[in-house]
Amino acid sequence: MTMKPLSLILLILAITIPTSLTYAGQMPDRNHPLRTQAGSGSHRIPGVSCLSWRLAVETDNIRDWDLVPSSCEGYVGHYMLGHQYRKDCNAAAWAAYDYAKGLTLKKDGKDVWIFDIGDTSLSNLPYYARPDNAFGAKEFNETTFKEWQLEGKAPAVPAILDLYKRLLKLGFKIVFISGRSESLRFITVYNMKKVGYHTWEKLILKQTSESGTTAMVYKSKERKELEEAGYRILGNMGDQWSDLLGTHVGNRTFKVPNPMFYVA
Amino acid sequence: MTMKPLSLILLILAITIPTSLTYAGQMPDRNHPLRTQAGSGSHRIPGVSCLSWRLAVETDNIRDWDLVPSSCEGYVGHYMLGHQYRKDCNAAAWAAYDYAKGLTLKKDGKDVWIFDIGDTSLSNLPYYARPDNAFGAKEFNETTFKEWQLEGKAPAVPAILDLYKRLLKLGFKIVFISGRSESLRFITVYNMKKVGYHTWEKLILKQTSESGTTAMVYKSKERKELEEAGYRILGNMGDQWSDLLGTHVGNRTFKVPNPMFYVA
């Protein structure tokens, strides 16, 4: 195996200062060293670089995509484990807080901010960084993903946890709406509290009866019920456009970056 | 003035191979050499890099912004005049075509694709690259912008012109909806035809009576009238979220990148 100087430098960096390349102090699986084609934008979709692919995903131009293009696995891995994903999360949180602090709340217990859970509040990055998942470049495995969720070890997305704390201080009531199954309530609550989400108005999980509905339909219905119960949805934040589109989306929506998978 | 090696290299590149750094063969004003802080992500919004700021703008997380942060002028300039803007436009056009070619059109003359004009179909980049505009980092000047429009010299955005031609071949009817004033119809038609947009079903400009309405309200109303006239809006493409949000937005929307200005 021959390596170019840049590859060697990257490898040395990855070995010697791993925490600077990892997420929230979580070590990615050592069996999955990042590939050296990463960041160079190799092409699978003709004429579309990985950087442009990611922007197209983030702006909802590319929809219903199945897998991260295999040529972009390394790029997405570097993005997610490097500084830029964190910075982009920080910017989303900054924009949200900048908006939130300008609002005059009624403080009647009905001023609501909605957060999605998976890859918005809690990070599944340790799972997706595993070689069997390859940052979304390998087919989604429902069984291993559920096993990962049942471990209750997902770290917080730091920028969102920080925003959550700030919103509580401003007087918002927090509602979490997640596509996770109701059967995972115990471990979800455990995991959320463990990493710092210690209080909420509601934590809504998907009922078995709704397992056939899309996230957009399910979340729209839950938001409708919140509004019918008198809650005012002032902010709504998620990593999927299906968290933010549909009906009763709230006064402002905020997209958290996620180039690893698509949920309709 | 001292320069670092990278600055020198950039300067030499800018002097010796200017067309590779310019847009659609248009030379940016020579009085406005790109600043060397560009791309390094200097900060004005605390903790938000220029790259993250741009993503937040493109995902509509940051709204109603007035100017490009002055610390991001160079970054935005490099983005717009370099390869990445073109690549991102190509990706948006690719996603749109990938969707469009999968549709079965009725071909009754009612299958419509909507394009915005300014910085979607026609590029105002030669204007924005001028030192008095600084890629959107200086205050918008209605007078000089109108003068620029009246020159009729805006080049096409290459990726969008290409998409336009492909959509025509697929059998779409094209409708342009622009915030330009009706009083600019003659020069707009001249400019559009000159760069290759040779046919359309409708080219809708803003009436004086509507000058007080926002783009989102005005464009929603125009799209409503199209649908009431029996047109099916299958695709809708613009560089502003106000082109793509509101009502009657169409079956699919596509966001063309634009980090230079915001239109509500």
Short mmCIF file of C-alpha atoms in Angstrom, two decimals:
data_model
loop_
_atom_site.label_atom_id
_atom_site.label_comp_id
_atom_site.label_asym_id
_atom_site.label_seq_id
_atom_site.Cartn_x
_atom_site.Cartn_y
_atom_site.Cartn_z
CA MET A 1 0.00 0.00 0.00
CA THR A 2 1.46 3.33 -1.02
CA MET A 3 0.36 6.59 0.58
CA LYS A 4 0.67 10.18 -0.48
CA PRO A 5 2.18 12.67 2.00
CA LEU A 6 -1.22 14.21 2.81
CA SER A 7 -2.64 10.77 3.55
CA LEU A 8 0.25 10.08 5.87
CA ILE A 9 -0.24 13.37 7.68
CA LEU A 10 -3.95 12.63 8.08
CA LEU A 11 -3.19 9.17 9.35
CA ILE A 12 -0.65 10.47 11.85
CA LEU A 13 -3.12 13.10 13.02
CA ALA A 14 -5.84 10.46 13.36
CA ILE A 15 -3.56 8.28 15.48
CA THR A 16 -1.91 10.93 17.62
CA ILE A 17 -4.72 13.39 18.34
CA PRO A 18 -7.87 11.35 17.87
CA THR A 19 -10.09 13.45 20.12
CA SER A 20 -9.68 16.50 17.90
CA LEU A 21 -11.18 14.48 15.05
CA THR A 22 -13.95 12.87 17.02
CA TYR A 23 -17.34 13.93 18.14
CA ALA A 24 -18.19 14.94 21.69
CA GLY A 25 -15.31 12.93 22.97
CA GLN A 26 -16.75 9.75 21.47
CA MET A 27 -14.13 7.66 19.76
CA PRO A 28 -15.17 6.30 16.41
CA ASP A 29 -14.53 2.61 15.93
CA ARG A 30 -10.82 2.10 15.40
CA ASN A 31 -11.55 -0.49 12.76
CA HIS A 32 -12.83 2.29 10.56
CA PRO A 33 -9.99 4.67 9.74
CA LEU A 34 -11.22 7.45 7.54
CA ARG A 35 -10.54 6.89 3.90
CA THR A 36 -8.00 9.08 2.18
CA GLN A 37 -10.20 10.06 -0.75
CA ALA A 38 -12.26 12.07 1.73
CA GLY A 39 -12.84 15.73 1.13
CA SER A 40 -11.53 15.62 -2.39
CA GLY A 41 -15.04 15.32 -3.68
CA SER A 42 -14.82 12.18 -5.76
CA HIS A 43 -17.80 11.73 -8.05
CA ARG A 44 -20.48 9.12 -8.23
CA ILE A 45 -23.37 11.28 -9.35
CA PRO A 46 -22.01 12.58 -12.67
CA GLY A 47 -20.77 16.13 -12.28
CA VAL A 48 -21.88 16.51 -8.66
CA SER A 49 -19.11 16.80 -6.07
CA CYS A 50 -19.67 15.56 -2.53
CA LEU A 51 -19.69 19.12 -1.21
CA SER A 52 -22.41 20.12 -3.68
CA TRP A 53 -24.29 16.91 -2.97
CA ARG A 54 -24.34 17.79 0.73
CA LEU A 55 -25.61 21.32 0.05
CA ALA A 56 -28.32 19.90 -2.23
CA VAL A 57 -29.34 17.51 0.55
CA GLU A 58 -29.36 20.27 3.17
CA THR A 59 -31.50 22.53 0.97
CA ASP A 60 -33.94 19.68 0.24
CA ASN A 61 -33.11 19.74 -3.48
CA ILE A 62 -32.28 16.04 -3.39
CA ARG A 63 -35.06 14.07 -1.72
CA ASP A 64 -35.88 10.44 -0.99
CA TRP A 65 -32.27 9.43 -1.28
CA ASP A 66 -31.36 6.02 -0.05
CA LEU A 67 -27.64 5.97 0.74
CA VAL A 68 -24.75 8.40 0.92
CA PRO A 69 -23.00 7.96 -2.48
CA SER A 70 -20.21 5.46 -1.87
CA SER A 71 -17.70 7.93 -3.28
CA CYS A 72 -18.78 10.41 -0.57
CA GLU A 73 -18.41 8.08 2.42
CA GLY A 74 -15.01 9.49 3.30
CA TYR A 75 -16.12 13.06 2.70
CA VAL A 76 -19.19 12.67 4.93
CA GLY A 77 -17.08 10.92 7.58
CA HIS A 78 -14.58 13.75 7.68
CA TYR A 79 -17.37 16.30 7.76
CA MET A 80 -19.18 14.59 10.63
CA LEU A 81 -16.10 13.84 12.75
CA GLY A 82 -14.27 17.04 11.96
CA HIS A 83 -14.92 20.64 12.94
CA GLN A 84 -17.37 21.66 10.24
CA TYR A 85 -20.36 19.62 11.39
CA ARG A 86 -19.98 21.04 14.88
CA LYS A 87 -19.63 24.55 13.50
CA ASP A 88 -22.71 24.10 11.33
CA CYS A 89 -24.68 22.85 14.34
CA ASN A 90 -23.45 25.86 16.29
CA ALA A 91 -24.64 28.18 13.52
CA ALA A 92 -28.10 26.57 13.46
CA ALA A 93 -28.30 26.91 17.25
CA TRP A 94 -27.05 30.48 17.08
CA ALA A 95 -29.72 31.41 14.51
CA ALA A 96 -32.39 29.75 16.64
CA TYR A 97 -31.30 31.53 19.81
CA ASP A 98 -30.98 34.85 18.02
CA TYR A 99 -34.62 34.48 16.97
CA ALA A 100 -35.84 33.08 20.31
CA LYS A 101 -34.35 35.80 22.49
CA GLY A 102 -36.17 38.45 20.47
CA LEU A 103 -39.60 36.98 21.25
CA THR A 104 -41.87 38.17 24.02
CA LEU A 105 -43.20 35.06 25.67
CA LYS A 106 -46.60 34.91 27.34
CA LYS A 107 -45.16 32.53 29.94
CA ASP A 108 -48.51 30.88 30.43
CA GLY A 109 -46.89 27.50 29.91
CA LYS A 110 -47.91 27.38 26.27
CA ASP A 111 -44.81 28.86 24.58
CA VAL A 112 -43.37 25.78 22.97
CA TRP A 113 -40.13 24.88 21.24
CA ILE A 114 -40.09 21.53 19.44
CA PHE A 115 -36.98 19.42 19.05
CA ASP A 116 -36.58 16.19 17.17
CA ILE A 117 -34.49 13.63 19.09
CA GLY A 118 -32.31 11.47 16.81
CA ASP A 119 -29.39 13.45 15.39
CA THR A 120 -30.93 16.68 16.61
CA SER A 121 -30.89 16.33 20.42
CA LEU A 122 -29.10 12.98 20.72
CA SER A 123 -26.34 12.00 18.33
CA ASN A 124 -26.30 8.64 16.59
CA LEU A 125 -22.89 9.44 15.17
CA PRO A 126 -21.06 6.75 17.20
CA TYR A 127 -23.39 4.25 15.53
CA TYR A 128 -23.06 5.71 12.04
CA ALA A 129 -19.28 5.92 12.34
CA ARG A 130 -19.12 2.13 12.70
CA PRO A 131 -17.74 0.30 9.66
CA ASP A 132 -21.02 -1.57 9.16
CA ASN A 133 -22.80 1.76 8.69
CA ALA A 134 -20.07 3.83 7.05
CA PHE A 135 -21.67 7.23 7.75
CA GLY A 136 -24.80 6.25 5.85
CA ALA A 137 -23.01 4.79 2.84
CA LYS A 138 -24.15 1.28 3.81
CA GLU A 139 -27.72 0.06 3.91
CA PHE A 140 -29.70 0.91 7.03
CA ASN A 141 -29.97 -2.02 9.44
CA GLU A 142 -33.04 -1.71 11.62
CA THR A 143 -31.89 -4.46 13.98
CA THR A 144 -28.44 -3.07 14.81
CA PHE A 145 -29.84 0.46 15.03
CA LYS A 146 -32.41 -0.63 17.60
CA GLU A 147 -29.66 -2.44 19.53
CA TRP A 148 -27.67 0.81 19.53
CA GLN A 149 -30.69 2.79 20.76
CA LEU A 150 -31.27 0.21 23.51
CA GLU A 151 -27.75 0.79 24.82
CA GLY A 152 -28.85 4.28 25.86
CA LYS A 153 -25.40 5.64 25.11
CA ALA A 154 -26.12 8.33 22.51
CA PRO A 155 -24.29 11.55 23.39
CA ALA A 156 -25.97 14.93 23.18
CA VAL A 157 -25.40 17.12 20.15
CA PRO A 158 -23.51 19.80 22.09
CA ALA A 159 -24.91 22.85 20.28
CA ILE A 160 -28.48 21.64 20.70
CA LEU A 161 -28.07 20.78 24.38
CA ASP A 162 -26.68 24.28 24.89
CA LEU A 163 -29.62 25.81 23.00
CA TYR A 164 -32.07 23.66 25.00
CA LYS A 165 -30.67 25.05 28.26
CA ARG A 166 -30.84 28.60 26.96
CA LEU A 167 -34.44 28.19 25.79
CA LEU A 168 -35.45 26.85 29.19
CA LYS A 169 -33.89 29.95 30.77
CA LEU A 170 -35.89 32.15 28.40
CA GLY A 171 -39.05 30.42 29.61
CA PHE A 172 -39.87 28.05 26.75
CA LYS A 173 -41.62 24.76 27.30
CA ILE A 174 -39.80 22.01 25.45
CA VAL A 175 -41.54 19.32 23.46
CA PHE A 176 -39.56 16.48 21.95
CA ILE A 177 -41.21 14.70 19.02
CA SER A 178 -39.35 11.63 17.84
CA GLY A 179 -39.87 8.86 15.32
CA ARG A 180 -38.56 6.43 17.94
CA SER A 181 -41.04 3.76 18.95
CA GLU A 182 -43.05 4.16 22.17
CA SER A 183 -41.52 0.83 23.21
CA LEU A 184 -38.20 2.67 23.60
CA ARG A 185 -39.56 5.21 26.09
CA PHE A 186 -37.69 3.97 29.14
CA ILE A 187 -34.25 3.86 27.52
CA THR A 188 -34.89 7.13 25.67
CA VAL A 189 -35.78 8.97 28.87
CA TYR A 190 -32.75 7.42 30.57
CA ASN A 191 -30.45 8.47 27.76
CA MET A 192 -31.88 11.99 27.48
CA LYS A 193 -31.57 12.66 31.22
CA LYS A 194 -28.10 11.16 31.40
CA VAL A 195 -26.69 13.59 28.84
CA GLY A 196 -28.42 16.68 30.23
CA TYR A 197 -31.95 16.98 28.87
CA HIS A 198 -33.44 16.89 32.33
CA THR A 199 -36.91 18.31 31.82
CA TRP A 200 -39.62 18.68 29.18
CA GLU A 201 -43.31 19.41 28.73
CA LYS A 202 -43.85 16.37 26.53
CA LEU A 203 -41.71 13.67 25.01
CA ILE A 204 -43.73 12.23 22.16
CA LEU A 205 -42.80 8.86 20.68
CA LYS A 206 -44.38 7.01 17.79
CA GLN A 207 -47.18 4.61 18.67
CA THR A 208 -47.26 1.16 17.11
CA SER A 209 -50.55 2.08 15.46
CA GLU A 210 -48.71 4.81 13.55
CA SER A 211 -45.80 2.71 12.38
CA GLY A 212 -47.00 2.87 8.78
CA THR A 213 -47.16 6.67 8.55
CA THR A 214 -44.30 8.83 7.32
CA ALA A 215 -42.45 11.07 9.75
CA MET A 216 -43.93 14.14 8.06
CA VAL A 217 -47.52 12.95 8.47
CA TYR A 218 -46.96 11.67 12.01
CA LYS A 219 -45.17 14.81 13.19
CA SER A 220 -47.72 17.12 11.53
CA LYS A 221 -50.50 15.29 13.38
CA GLU A 222 -48.66 15.60 16.72
CA ARG A 223 -48.07 19.31 16.16
CA LYS A 224 -51.72 19.80 15.24
CA GLU A 225 -52.72 18.19 18.53
CA LEU A 226 -50.33 20.45 20.42
CA GLU A 227 -51.89 23.53 18.83
CA GLU A 228 -55.38 22.22 19.51
CA ALA A 229 -54.34 21.85 23.15
CA GLY A 230 -53.47 25.55 23.18
CA TYR A 231 -49.71 25.37 22.74
CA ARG A 232 -48.04 27.97 20.51
CA ILE A 233 -45.22 26.40 18.49
CA LEU A 234 -42.73 29.23 18.31
CA GLY A 235 -39.75 27.21 17.14
CA ASN A 236 -39.25 23.81 15.57
CA MET A 237 -35.87 22.20 15.05
CA GLY A 238 -34.84 18.99 13.36
CA ASP A 239 -32.20 17.36 11.20
CA GLN A 240 -34.74 16.16 8.61
CA TRP A 241 -36.95 18.28 6.38
CA SER A 242 -39.76 15.90 7.38
CA ASP A 243 -39.46 17.45 10.87
CA LEU A 244 -39.98 20.92 9.42
CA LEU A 245 -42.40 20.56 6.51
CA GLY A 246 -46.03 19.46 6.45
CA THR A 247 -48.60 21.32 8.54
CA HIS A 248 -48.48 23.23 11.85
CA VAL A 249 -44.73 23.61 11.40
CA GLY A 250 -44.49 26.47 13.86
CA ASN A 251 -43.54 30.10 13.64
CA ARG A 252 -39.93 29.37 12.63
CA THR A 253 -38.13 26.19 11.64
CA PHE A 254 -34.43 25.40 11.95
CA LYS A 255 -32.60 22.73 9.99
CA VAL A 256 -29.81 20.92 11.80
CA PRO A 257 -27.24 19.45 9.39
CA ASN A 258 -27.33 15.75 8.63
CA PRO A 259 -25.81 14.31 5.45
CA MET A 260 -25.96 10.68 6.67
CA PHE A 261 -29.53 9.63 5.99
CA TYR A 262 -32.93 10.74 4.76
CA VAL A 263 -36.26 10.24 6.51
CA ALA A 264 -39.40 10.97 4.50
CA MET B 1 2.03 46.16 2.03
CA THR B 2 3.40 42.73 2.91
CA MET B 3 1.92 39.58 1.50
CA LYS B 4 2.08 35.98 2.58
CA PRO B 5 3.10 33.35 0.02
CA LEU B 6 -0.51 32.13 -0.40
CA SER B 7 -1.68 35.68 -1.06
CA LEU B 8 1.01 36.05 -3.71
CA ILE B 9 0.01 32.82 -5.37
CA LEU B 10 -3.62 33.89 -5.38
CA LEU B 11 -2.68 37.26 -6.81
CA ILE B 12 -0.56 35.69 -9.53
CA LEU B 13 -3.39 33.31 -10.39
CA ALA B 14 -5.86 36.17 -10.47
CA ILE B 15 -3.65 38.11 -12.86
CA THR B 16 -2.50 35.32 -15.12
CA ILE B 17 -5.59 33.14 -15.47
CA PRO B 18 -8.45 35.48 -14.66
CA THR B 19 -11.12 33.61 -16.62
CA SER B 20 -10.74 30.53 -14.47
CA LEU B 21 -11.67 32.65 -11.46
CA THR B 22 -14.50 34.52 -13.09
CA TYR B 23 -18.04 33.72 -13.85
CA ALA B 24 -19.35 32.81 -17.29
CA GLY B 25 -16.43 34.60 -18.86
CA GLN B 26 -17.43 37.88 -17.20
CA MET B 27 -14.50 39.73 -15.75
CA PRO B 28 -15.08 41.12 -12.31
CA ASP B 29 -14.02 44.71 -11.85
CA ARG B 30 -10.23 44.87 -11.72
CA ASN B 31 -10.44 47.48 -9.01
CA HIS B 32 -11.75 44.81 -6.68
CA PRO B 33 -9.07 42.20 -6.13
CA LEU B 34 -10.35 39.51 -3.83
CA ARG B 35 -9.28 39.95 -0.26
CA THR B 36 -6.83 37.52 1.23
CA GLN B 37 -8.81 36.77 4.36
CA ALA B 38 -11.28 34.98 2.12
CA GLY B 39 -12.14 31.38 2.78
CA SER B 40 -10.48 31.38 6.16
CA GLY B 41 -13.81 32.04 7.80
CA SER B 42 -13.13 35.15 9.79
CA HIS B 43 -15.79 35.88 12.35
CA ARG B 44 -18.26 38.68 12.76
CA ILE B 45 -21.20 36.77 14.18
CA PRO B 46 -19.59 35.35 17.32
CA GLY B 47 -18.73 31.70 16.84
CA VAL B 48 -20.20 31.44 13.35
CA SER B 49 -17.74 30.93 10.50
CA CYS B 50 -18.51 32.24 7.02
CA LEU B 51 -18.97 28.69 5.72
CA SER B 52 -21.50 27.91 8.46
CA TRP B 53 -23.17 31.28 7.90
CA ARG B 54 -23.65 30.41 4.23
CA LEU B 55 -25.14 27.00 5.06
CA ALA B 56 -27.48 28.62 7.58
CA VAL B 57 -28.57 31.11 4.91
CA GLU B 58 -29.07 28.38 2.30
CA THR B 59 -31.17 26.29 4.69
CA ASP B 60 -33.28 29.34 5.66
CA ASN B 61 -32.11 29.17 9.27
CA ILE B 62 -30.98 32.80 9.09
CA ARG B 63 -33.73 35.01 7.68
CA ASP B 64 -34.32 38.68 7.01
CA TRP B 65 -30.62 39.39 6.95
CA ASP B 66 -29.55 42.72 5.62
CA LEU B 67 -25.93 42.46 4.48
CA VAL B 68 -23.29 39.81 4.05
CA PRO B 69 -21.21 40.07 7.26
CA SER B 70 -18.29 42.32 6.37
CA SER B 71 -15.87 39.65 7.57
CA CYS B 72 -17.39 37.29 4.97
CA GLU B 73 -17.11 39.60 1.96
CA GLY B 74 -13.94 37.90 0.74
CA TYR B 75 -15.28 34.45 1.48
CA VAL B 76 -18.50 35.09 -0.45
CA GLY B 77 -16.53 36.66 -3.29
CA HIS B 78 -14.28 33.64 -3.62
CA TYR B 79 -17.28 31.32 -3.43
CA MET B 80 -19.18 33.19 -6.12
CA LEU B 81 -16.28 33.68 -8.52
CA GLY B 82 -14.65 30.34 -7.91
CA HIS B 83 -15.70 26.84 -8.79
CA GLN B 84 -17.95 26.02 -5.86
CA TYR B 85 -20.86 28.28 -6.75
CA ARG B 86 -20.94 26.84 -10.25
CA LYS B 87 -20.74 23.32 -8.89
CA ASP B 88 -23.56 24.01 -6.44
CA CYS B 89 -25.70 25.44 -9.25
CA ASN B 90 -24.92 22.33 -11.30
CA ALA B 91 -26.03 20.11 -8.41
CA ALA B 92 -29.31 22.01 -8.04
CA ALA B 93 -29.91 21.71 -11.79
CA TRP B 94 -28.94 18.04 -11.72
CA ALA B 95 -31.42 17.32 -8.91
CA ALA B 96 -34.14 19.20 -10.80
CA TYR B 97 -33.51 17.34 -14.04
CA ASP B 98 -33.29 14.01 -12.26
CA TYR B 99 -36.76 14.67 -10.88
CA ALA B 100 -38.18 16.18 -14.09
CA LYS B 101 -37.13 13.35 -16.39
CA GLY B 102 -38.98 10.86 -14.18
CA LEU B 103 -42.33 12.61 -14.65
CA THR B 104 -44.95 11.62 -17.18
CA LEU B 105 -46.17 14.85 -18.70
CA LYS B 106 -49.69 15.26 -20.03
CA LYS B 107 -48.31 17.51 -22.80
CA ASP B 108 -51.54 19.46 -22.97
CA GLY B 109 -49.61 22.69 -22.62
CA LYS B 110 -50.27 22.87 -18.90
CA ASP B 111 -47.15 21.14 -17.51
CA VAL B 112 -45.31 24.09 -16.05
CA TRP B 113 -41.86 24.71 -14.64
CA ILE B 114 -41.36 28.04 -12.88
CA PHE B 115 -38.07 29.88 -12.78
CA ASP B 116 -37.22 33.06 -10.98
CA ILE B 117 -35.13 35.44 -13.09
CA GLY B 118 -32.57 37.42 -11.05
CA ASP B 119 -29.68 35.19 -9.90
CA THR B 120 -31.61 32.11 -10.94
CA SER B 121 -31.89 32.45 -14.74
CA LEU B 122 -29.88 35.64 -15.23
CA SER B 123 -26.83 36.38 -13.14
CA ASN B 124 -26.34 39.71 -11.42
CA LEU B 125 -22.89 38.63 -10.34
CA PRO B 126 -21.03 41.15 -12.54
CA TYR B 127 -22.98 43.85 -10.66
CA TYR B 128 -22.44 42.36 -7.23
CA ALA B 129 -18.74 41.81 -7.88
CA ARG B 130 -18.28 45.59 -8.28
CA PRO B 131 -16.49 47.29 -5.38
CA ASP B 132 -19.53 49.43 -4.61
CA ASN B 133 -21.54 46.25 -3.94
CA ALA B 134 -18.84 43.95 -2.56
CA PHE B 135 -20.79 40.71 -3.07
CA GLY B 136 -23.62 41.96 -0.90
CA ALA B 137 -21.44 43.26 1.93
CA LYS B 138 -22.36 46.86 1.04
CA GLU B 139 -25.82 48.37 1.28
CA PHE B 140 -28.15 47.67 -1.64
CA ASN B 141 -28.38 50.62 -4.02
CA GLU B 142 -31.67 50.59 -5.90
CA THR B 143 -30.52 53.23 -8.39
CA THR B 144 -27.31 51.58 -9.54
CA PHE B 145 -29.00 48.17 -9.59
CA LYS B 146 -31.71 49.48 -11.91
CA GLU B 147 -29.02 51.04 -14.10
CA TRP B 148 -27.32 47.63 -14.28
CA GLN B 149 -30.59 45.93 -15.19
CA LEU B 150 -31.22 48.54 -17.90
CA GLU B 151 -27.90 47.68 -19.53
CA GLY B 152 -29.39 44.29 -20.45
CA LYS B 153 -26.01 42.65 -20.00
CA ALA B 154 -26.70 40.03 -17.35
CA PRO B 155 -25.24 36.67 -18.38
CA ALA B 156 -27.17 33.44 -17.98
CA VAL B 157 -26.49 31.22 -15.00
CA PRO B 158 -25.01 28.40 -17.10
CA ALA B 159 -26.47 25.46 -15.15
CA ILE B 160 -29.96 26.96 -15.24
CA LEU B 161 -29.83 27.80 -18.95
CA ASP B 162 -28.82 24.21 -19.57
CA LEU B 163 -31.66 22.92 -17.40
CA TYR B 164 -34.11 25.25 -19.17
CA LYS B 165 -33.15 23.77 -22.54
CA ARG B 166 -33.51 20.22 -21.22
CA LEU B 167 -36.91 20.94 -19.70
CA LEU B 168 -38.13 22.37 -23.00
CA LYS B 169 -37.00 19.16 -24.70
CA LEU B 170 -38.94 17.13 -22.13
CA GLY B 171 -42.03 19.13 -23.07
CA PHE B 172 -42.38 21.54 -20.15
CA LYS B 173 -43.89 24.96 -20.54
CA ILE B 174 -41.69 27.55 -18.87
CA VAL B 175 -43.01 30.38 -16.74
CA PHE B 176 -40.66 33.04 -15.45
CA ILE B 177 -41.86 34.92 -12.38
CA SER B 178 -39.67 37.85 -11.41
CA GLY B 179 -39.71 40.62 -8.87
CA ARG B 180 -38.45 42.96 -11.61
CA SER B 181 -40.78 45.82 -12.39
CA GLU B 182 -43.11 45.60 -15.41
CA SER B 183 -41.42 48.79 -16.61
CA LEU B 184 -38.31 46.69 -17.31
CA ARG B 185 -40.12 44.27 -19.63
CA PHE B 186 -38.44 45.39 -22.86
CA ILE B 187 -34.86 45.18 -21.59
CA THR B 188 -35.59 41.97 -19.67
CA VAL B 189 -36.95 40.21 -22.75
CA TYR B 190 -33.98 41.53 -24.74
CA ASN B 191 -31.51 40.27 -22.12
CA MET B 192 -33.20 36.89 -21.74
CA LYS B 193 -33.29 36.21 -25.48
CA LYS B 194 -29.75 37.41 -25.98
CA VAL B 195 -28.31 34.86 -23.55
CA GLY B 196 -30.40 31.93 -24.76
CA TYR B 197 -33.80 31.94 -23.07
CA HIS B 198 -35.61 32.17 -26.39
CA THR B 199 -39.13 31.02 -25.52
CA TRP B 200 -41.61 30.86 -22.62
CA GLU B 201 -45.27 30.45 -21.83
CA LYS B 202 -45.34 33.51 -19.59
CA LEU B 203 -42.85 36.04 -18.30
CA ILE B 204 -44.46 37.62 -15.28
CA LEU B 205 -43.10 40.89 -13.91
CA LYS B 206 -44.26 42.87 -10.91
CA GLN B 207 -46.92 45.49 -11.53
CA THR B 208 -46.54 48.93 -9.99
CA SER B 209 -49.73 48.30 -8.03
CA GLU B 210 -47.97 45.41 -6.28
CA SER B 211 -44.80 47.26 -5.41
CA GLY B 212 -45.66 47.20 -1.72
CA THR B 213 -46.10 43.42 -1.45
CA THR B 214 -43.34 41.03 -0.48
CA ALA B 215 -41.92 38.64 -3.06
CA MET B 216 -43.47 35.70 -1.22
CA VAL B 217 -46.97 37.19 -1.31
CA TYR B 218 -46.65 38.43 -4.89
CA LYS B 219 -45.25 35.14 -6.21
CA SER B 220 -47.81 33.05 -4.30
CA LYS B 221 -50.58 35.10 -5.89
CA GLU B 222 -49.13 34.65 -9.38
CA ARG B 223 -48.79 30.90 -8.86
CA LYS B 224 -52.36 30.72 -7.59
CA GLU B 225 -53.55 32.42 -10.78
CA LEU B 226 -51.53 29.97 -12.86
CA GLU B 227 -53.18 27.03 -11.14
CA GLU B 228 -56.59 28.62 -11.48
CA ALA B 229 -55.88 28.91 -15.22
CA GLY B 230 -55.34 25.14 -15.30
CA TYR B 231 -51.55 25.01 -15.21
CA ARG B 232 -49.90 22.28 -13.14
CA ILE B 233 -46.77 23.60 -11.41
CA LEU B 234 -44.51 20.56 -11.47
CA GLY B 235 -41.29 22.34 -10.61
CA ASN B 236 -40.35 25.69 -9.09
CA MET B 237 -36.83 27.01 -8.90
CA GLY B 238 -35.38 30.13 -7.34
CA ASP B 239 -32.41 31.53 -5.45
CA GLN B 240 -34.58 32.91 -2.63
CA TRP B 241 -36.75 30.98 -0.19
CA SER B 242 -39.43 33.58 -0.93
CA ASP B 243 -39.59 32.03 -4.42
CA LEU B 244 -40.26 28.61 -2.91
CA LEU B 245 -42.34 29.16 0.22
CA GLY B 246 -45.85 30.57 0.61
CA THR B 247 -48.74 28.92 -1.22
CA HIS B 248 -49.13 27.01 -4.51
CA VAL B 249 -45.39 26.34 -4.41
CA GLY B 250 -45.60 23.47 -6.87
CA ASN B 251 -44.95 19.75 -6.73
CA ARG B 252 -41.22 20.19 -6.08
CA THR B 253 -39.06 23.20 -5.28
CA PHE B 254 -35.35 23.69 -5.94
CA LYS B 255 -33.12 26.19 -4.17
CA VAL B 256 -30.39 27.79 -6.26
CA PRO B 257 -27.50 29.01 -4.09
CA ASN B 258 -27.21 32.72 -3.35
CA PRO B 259 -25.28 34.01 -0.35
CA MET B 260 -25.23 37.66 -1.56
CA PHE B 261 -28.62 39.00 -0.55
CA TYR B 262 -31.97 38.17 1.02
CA VAL B 263 -35.39 38.95 -0.43
CA ALA B 264 -38.37 38.48 1.89
#
